Coordinates of C-alpha atoms in Angstrom, one line a residue:
X23 CA -73.8 -55.9 7.5
X24 CA -71.2 -57.3 9.3
X25 CA -69.4 -56.6 12.8
X26 CA -67.3 -54.0 13.7
X27 CA -65.6 -56.4 15.9
X28 CA -65.6 -58.8 13.4
X29 CA -63.7 -56.3 11.6
X30 CA -61.5 -55.3 14.0
X31 CA -59.9 -58.9 14.4
X32 CA -59.6 -59.5 10.8
X33 CA -56.9 -56.1 11.1
X34 CA -55.2 -57.3 13.9
X35 CA -55.0 -60.7 12.3
X36 CA -53.1 -59.7 8.8
X37 CA -51.1 -57.3 10.9
X38 CA -49.7 -60.8 13.2
X39 CA -49.1 -61.8 10.0
X40 CA -47.4 -59.2 8.4
X41 CA -45.1 -58.8 11.7
X42 CA -44.6 -62.3 11.9
X43 CA -42.8 -62.1 8.1
X44 CA -41.3 -58.9 8.5
X45 CA -41.2 -57.8 12.0
X46 CA -37.3 -58.8 12.3
X47 CA -36.5 -56.1 10.0
X48 CA -39.2 -53.4 11.2
X49 CA -37.9 -54.0 15.0
X50 CA -34.7 -52.9 13.7
X51 CA -35.3 -50.7 11.3
X52 CA -36.7 -48.9 15.1
X53 CA -33.9 -49.4 16.9
X54 CA -31.9 -47.6 13.7
X55 CA -34.2 -44.3 13.9
X56 CA -34.3 -43.8 17.3
X57 CA -32.5 -40.8 18.7
X58 CA -30.2 -42.3 20.3
X59 CA -29.1 -44.1 17.8
X60 CA -28.8 -41.6 15.2
X61 CA -27.4 -38.9 17.3
X62 CA -24.5 -41.6 18.3
X63 CA -21.5 -40.2 16.7
X64 CA -21.8 -37.2 18.4
X65 CA -22.5 -38.4 22.3
X66 CA -20.4 -42.3 22.0
X67 CA -17.1 -40.7 22.3
X68 CA -17.5 -38.3 24.3
X69 CA -19.2 -41.6 26.4
X70 CA -15.8 -43.7 25.6
X71 CA -13.5 -41.1 26.3
X72 CA -15.0 -40.2 30.3
X73 CA -15.3 -43.9 30.7
X74 CA -11.8 -44.5 29.8
X75 CA -10.2 -41.5 31.4
X76 CA -12.3 -41.0 34.0
X77 CA -13.7 -43.8 35.1
X78 CA -11.0 -46.4 33.9
X79 CA -8.0 -44.2 36.1
X80 CA -10.6 -44.4 39.1
X81 CA -10.3 -47.8 38.9
X82 CA -6.7 -48.0 37.9
X83 CA -6.1 -45.7 41.4
X84 CA -7.8 -48.1 43.2
X85 CA -6.3 -51.7 41.8
X86 CA -2.9 -49.2 42.4
X87 CA -3.6 -48.8 46.3
X88 CA -3.5 -52.8 46.2
X89 CA 0.1 -52.5 45.1
X90 CA 3.6 -52.1 46.4
X91 CA 4.5 -49.6 43.7
X92 CA 6.9 -47.3 44.0
X93 CA 7.7 -45.1 40.4
X94 CA 10.4 -47.8 39.6
X95 CA 8.9 -50.9 37.1
X96 CA 5.9 -51.7 37.0
X97 CA 3.2 -52.6 39.3
X98 CA 3.1 -56.6 40.2
X99 CA -0.7 -56.8 40.5
X100 CA -0.1 -60.4 41.3
X101 CA -0.3 -59.8 44.8
X102 CA -2.5 -57.6 45.8
X103 CA -3.4 -56.2 49.5
X104 CA -5.4 -54.2 51.6
X105 CA -1.6 -52.6 53.7
X106 CA -1.4 -50.0 52.7
X107 CA -5.0 -48.9 54.0
X108 CA -3.8 -50.2 57.0
X109 CA -0.6 -48.1 56.9
X110 CA -2.8 -45.7 56.2
X111 CA -4.5 -46.4 59.5
X112 CA -2.3 -47.5 61.9
X113 CA 1.0 -46.0 60.6
X114 CA 4.6 -48.3 61.0
X115 CA 6.9 -50.2 58.6
X116 CA 5.4 -51.2 55.7
X117 CA 6.6 -53.8 53.7
X118 CA 8.1 -51.6 50.7
X119 CA 9.7 -49.1 53.1
X120 CA 12.1 -49.8 55.9
X121 CA 11.2 -46.8 57.0
X122 CA 7.9 -45.6 59.0
X123 CA 5.2 -44.7 58.2
X124 CA 3.0 -42.0 59.9
X125 CA -0.8 -42.8 59.9
X126 CA -3.7 -40.3 57.9
X127 CA -5.2 -39.5 61.1
X128 CA -4.0 -35.9 61.4
X129 CA -4.0 -34.6 57.3
X130 CA -7.7 -36.3 57.6
X131 CA -9.0 -34.6 60.9
X132 CA -7.3 -31.1 59.5
X133 CA -9.5 -32.0 55.9
X134 CA -12.6 -32.1 57.6
X135 CA -12.1 -29.0 59.9
X136 CA -10.9 -26.7 57.1
X137 CA -14.0 -28.8 54.7
X138 CA -16.4 -27.5 57.8
X139 CA -15.2 -24.6 58.3
X140 CA -14.9 -23.0 56.1
X141 CA -18.5 -24.5 53.8
X142 CA -20.5 -23.3 57.7
X143 CA -19.0 -19.7 57.7
X144 CA -19.4 -19.8 53.8
X145 CA -22.4 -20.5 53.9
X146 CA -22.8 -18.1 57.1
X147 CA -21.7 -14.9 54.6
X148 CA -23.1 -15.6 52.2
X149 CA -26.8 -16.2 53.5
X150 CA -26.6 -12.8 54.7
X151 CA -24.9 -10.9 52.0
X152 CA -27.9 -12.6 49.5
X153 CA -30.1 -10.8 52.6
X154 CA -28.6 -7.6 51.9
X155 CA -28.7 -7.4 48.4
X156 CA -32.1 -8.9 47.8
X157 CA -33.5 -5.8 49.7
X158 CA -33.7 -3.5 46.4
X159 CA -30.9 -1.9 46.5
X160 CA -29.3 1.0 44.6
X161 CA -26.6 -0.2 41.7
X162 CA -27.3 -4.6 42.5
X163 CA -25.6 -5.5 39.9
X164 CA -22.6 -4.1 40.9
X165 CA -22.0 -5.4 44.0
X166 CA -23.6 -9.0 42.9
X167 CA -20.2 -9.0 40.2
X168 CA -18.3 -7.9 43.1
X169 CA -19.0 -10.4 45.7
X170 CA -19.1 -13.2 42.8
X171 CA -15.9 -11.9 41.5
X172 CA -13.2 -13.6 43.8
X173 CA -14.7 -16.8 42.8
X174 CA -13.2 -16.3 38.9
X175 CA -9.9 -16.7 40.4
X176 CA -7.9 -20.0 40.7
X177 CA -6.8 -21.6 43.5
X178 CA -3.0 -20.2 42.8
X179 CA -4.1 -16.8 42.2
X180 CA -5.9 -16.4 46.2
X181 CA -3.1 -17.9 48.0
X182 CA -0.7 -15.6 46.0
X183 CA -2.7 -12.6 46.8
X184 CA -3.4 -13.7 50.6
X185 CA -0.4 -14.4 51.0
X186 CA 0.8 -10.5 50.2
X187 CA -2.2 -9.8 52.7
X188 CA -0.9 -11.3 55.1
X189 CA 3.0 -10.4 54.7
X190 CA 4.6 -9.3 58.7
X191 CA 5.4 -6.3 57.5
X192 CA 3.8 -4.8 54.5
X193 CA 0.8 -6.7 54.0
X194 CA -2.9 -5.4 54.6
X195 CA -4.0 -7.9 57.7
X196 CA -1.1 -6.4 59.6
X197 CA -1.6 -3.0 58.8
X198 CA -4.7 -3.0 60.3
X199 CA -4.3 -5.6 63.5
X200 CA -0.7 -3.2 64.3
X201 CA -3.7 -0.1 63.3
X202 CA -5.8 -1.8 66.6
X203 CA -2.5 -1.7 68.6
X204 CA -2.3 -6.0 68.1
X205 CA -0.1 -6.7 65.6
X206 CA 1.7 -7.2 63.6
X207 CA 1.2 -10.9 63.6
X208 CA 2.9 -13.7 61.5
X209 CA 0.4 -15.7 60.2
X210 CA 1.0 -17.3 57.6
X211 CA 4.0 -19.9 59.7
X212 CA 1.7 -19.6 62.4
X213 CA 0.8 -22.8 63.6
X214 CA -1.5 -21.6 65.2
X215 CA -3.0 -19.9 62.3
X216 CA -2.3 -21.2 59.2
X217 CA -5.8 -23.9 58.9
X218 CA -7.5 -20.6 60.0
X219 CA -5.7 -18.3 57.8
X220 CA -6.5 -21.3 54.2
X221 CA -9.7 -21.1 55.8
X222 CA -10.4 -17.4 55.6
X223 CA -8.9 -16.7 52.1
X224 CA -11.3 -19.8 50.9
X225 CA -14.4 -17.9 52.4
X226 CA -13.6 -14.7 51.0
X227 CA -13.1 -16.2 47.4
X228 CA -16.0 -18.7 47.8
X229 CA -18.9 -16.6 49.1
X230 CA -19.6 -14.9 46.8
X231 CA -21.2 -18.9 45.2
X232 CA -23.2 -19.0 47.9
X233 CA -24.5 -15.9 48.1
X234 CA -25.5 -15.9 44.6
X235 CA -27.2 -19.7 45.8
X236 CA -29.3 -18.0 48.3
X237 CA -30.5 -14.7 46.4
X238 CA -32.1 -17.2 43.3
X239 CA -34.0 -19.0 46.2
X240 CA -34.8 -15.7 47.5
X241 CA -36.2 -14.4 44.3
X242 CA -37.9 -17.7 44.8
X243 CA -40.4 -17.5 46.9
X244 CA -43.5 -15.2 46.7
X245 CA -44.2 -12.2 47.9
X246 CA -47.0 -13.1 49.1
X247 CA -44.6 -15.1 51.8
X248 CA -43.1 -11.6 53.2
X249 CA -46.5 -10.4 52.8
X250 CA -47.9 -13.0 55.3
X251 CA -45.4 -13.3 57.9
X252 CA -45.6 -9.1 58.3
X253 CA -49.5 -9.0 58.8
X254 CA -49.4 -11.6 61.6
X255 CA -46.4 -8.9 63.1
X256 CA -42.6 -11.0 62.5
X257 CA -39.9 -8.7 63.3
X258 CA -37.2 -9.2 60.3
X259 CA -35.2 -12.1 61.3
X260 CA -38.0 -13.7 63.0
X261 CA -39.6 -14.0 59.3
X262 CA -36.7 -14.3 58.1
X263 CA -35.9 -17.0 61.2
X264 CA -39.7 -19.0 60.8
X265 CA -40.6 -18.6 57.3
X266 CA -37.4 -17.2 54.5
X267 CA -34.9 -19.5 55.2
X268 CA -36.5 -22.8 55.7
X269 CA -37.8 -22.6 52.4
X270 CA -33.9 -22.1 51.6
X271 CA -32.9 -25.6 52.1
X272 CA -32.4 -27.0 48.6
X273 CA -30.0 -23.5 48.0
X274 CA -28.2 -24.6 51.3
X275 CA -27.8 -28.3 50.4
X276 CA -26.2 -27.1 47.0
X277 CA -23.9 -25.7 48.3
X278 CA -22.9 -27.2 50.8
X279 CA -22.3 -29.9 48.3
X280 CA -20.1 -27.1 46.0
X281 CA -18.9 -25.8 49.1
X282 CA -17.7 -29.5 50.3
X283 CA -15.9 -30.3 47.3
X284 CA -14.2 -27.7 46.3
X285 CA -12.3 -28.1 50.2
X286 CA -11.4 -31.6 49.4
X287 CA -9.2 -29.4 46.3
X288 CA -7.6 -27.3 48.0
X289 CA -4.1 -28.5 47.3
X290 CA -3.5 -25.9 44.8
X291 CA -4.0 -23.3 47.3
X292 CA -1.6 -24.5 49.2
X293 CA 1.0 -24.9 47.3
X294 CA 0.5 -22.2 46.6
X295 CA 0.9 -20.8 49.3
X296 CA 3.7 -23.2 50.6
X297 CA 5.5 -23.4 47.6
X298 CA 5.4 -27.4 48.2
X299 CA 4.3 -29.7 49.4
X300 CA 4.8 -29.3 52.9
X301 CA 2.0 -26.7 54.6
X302 CA 3.1 -28.5 57.7
X303 CA 1.6 -30.6 60.5
X304 CA -1.2 -28.0 61.2
X305 CA -2.0 -27.1 57.8
X306 CA -1.8 -30.7 56.5
X307 CA -4.7 -32.2 54.2
X308 CA -5.3 -35.2 52.9
X309 CA -4.8 -34.2 49.5
X310 CA -1.2 -32.3 50.2
X311 CA -0.9 -35.4 51.7
X312 CA -1.4 -37.8 49.0
X313 CA 1.0 -36.4 46.6
X314 CA 3.9 -35.8 49.2
X315 CA 3.8 -39.9 49.4
X316 CA 3.4 -40.4 45.8
X317 CA 5.7 -37.4 44.1
X318 CA 8.2 -36.5 46.9
X319 CA 8.5 -40.0 49.0
X320 CA 7.9 -42.5 46.0
X321 CA 5.1 -44.2 47.8
X322 CA 3.1 -44.1 44.4
X323 CA 0.7 -47.1 45.9
X324 CA 0.3 -45.5 49.2
X325 CA -0.2 -42.1 47.4
X326 CA -3.3 -44.2 45.9
X327 CA -4.5 -46.3 48.9
X328 CA -4.7 -41.8 50.0
X329 CA -6.4 -40.7 47.0
X330 CA -9.2 -43.6 47.1
X331 CA -10.1 -41.9 51.1
X332 CA -10.3 -38.7 49.6
X333 CA -12.7 -39.9 46.9
X334 CA -14.9 -41.9 49.1
X335 CA -15.0 -38.8 50.9
X336 CA -16.1 -37.3 48.1
X337 CA -18.3 -39.3 47.3
X338 CA -20.3 -39.7 50.6
X339 CA -21.0 -36.2 49.9
X340 CA -21.9 -36.1 46.5
X341 CA -24.0 -39.4 46.5
X342 CA -26.6 -38.8 49.6
X343 CA -27.6 -35.7 47.1
X344 CA -27.6 -37.2 43.9
X345 CA -29.9 -39.7 45.6
X346 CA -32.6 -37.5 46.9
X347 CA -32.7 -35.6 43.4
X348 CA -33.2 -38.4 41.9
X349 CA -35.5 -39.8 44.4
X350 CA -37.4 -35.8 43.7
X351 CA -37.4 -36.5 40.0
X352 CA -35.3 -33.2 39.4
X353 CA -32.2 -35.4 37.8

């Protein structure tokens, strides 16, 4: 009787001989049979289009920011430098203009203030609304729809709506302030209230989104956690503060990333509310400064440099979140 181990060795040797003769064809056939290759007609064209029109445009914008292009003729790529970034941080008279250009610190500060105030207050309002809706109240679906409805509106519609709400004579806000003996107050054109008015309108629009994210997080927490806290004698406020809210960290981070990115894209809102690229120094953000430099002043390369700075801010917000999700295996 032949040894089974000997038979196994002979079969492996025969398999190696077959692979030696037709290995290349077999490997080529296995590559062509892969799902990724067979589905290439479906995913490859969108991949190439995204690579060209998004990532290609980002790279081209970075290169353009290193030139002195002002919108006339073709950019000169033979002498690239970082002058536009130096002017953005320090101001002064650049080589491509005879006029003094202000640095972007004021717009950058307004951008950060809007981003932080809008995001933090939006999260707080959304959390409170989510806790209230989570109490198994009647007409829950109706309330959720009402809270989430403003998010379906565009920035343009929201800006026009709140422009009417802030109206000195007929706006609901000033009618309420007048009823309590405070108003009417010029809100839209008041330098001290401009940025707060913008933040308040954006909070109204996006707090419903934060509520939905938190509500999903609350529904994912086991009921036993609530019951255990009540058995231990914790009050409702202490239960949420000590037990429930710490478990909403993932929901908080996810909502925070989306809200901060939305705050960086508030150009449409400001342009619609103030009817142009110039909302005033007290409400000027990087997005409006970028468009104003490129289209109103003709400083295309300088506008591209501001766009790169805005892109870096967005990347600094999104990249840590994506990396964390990747480390957890959730991406």
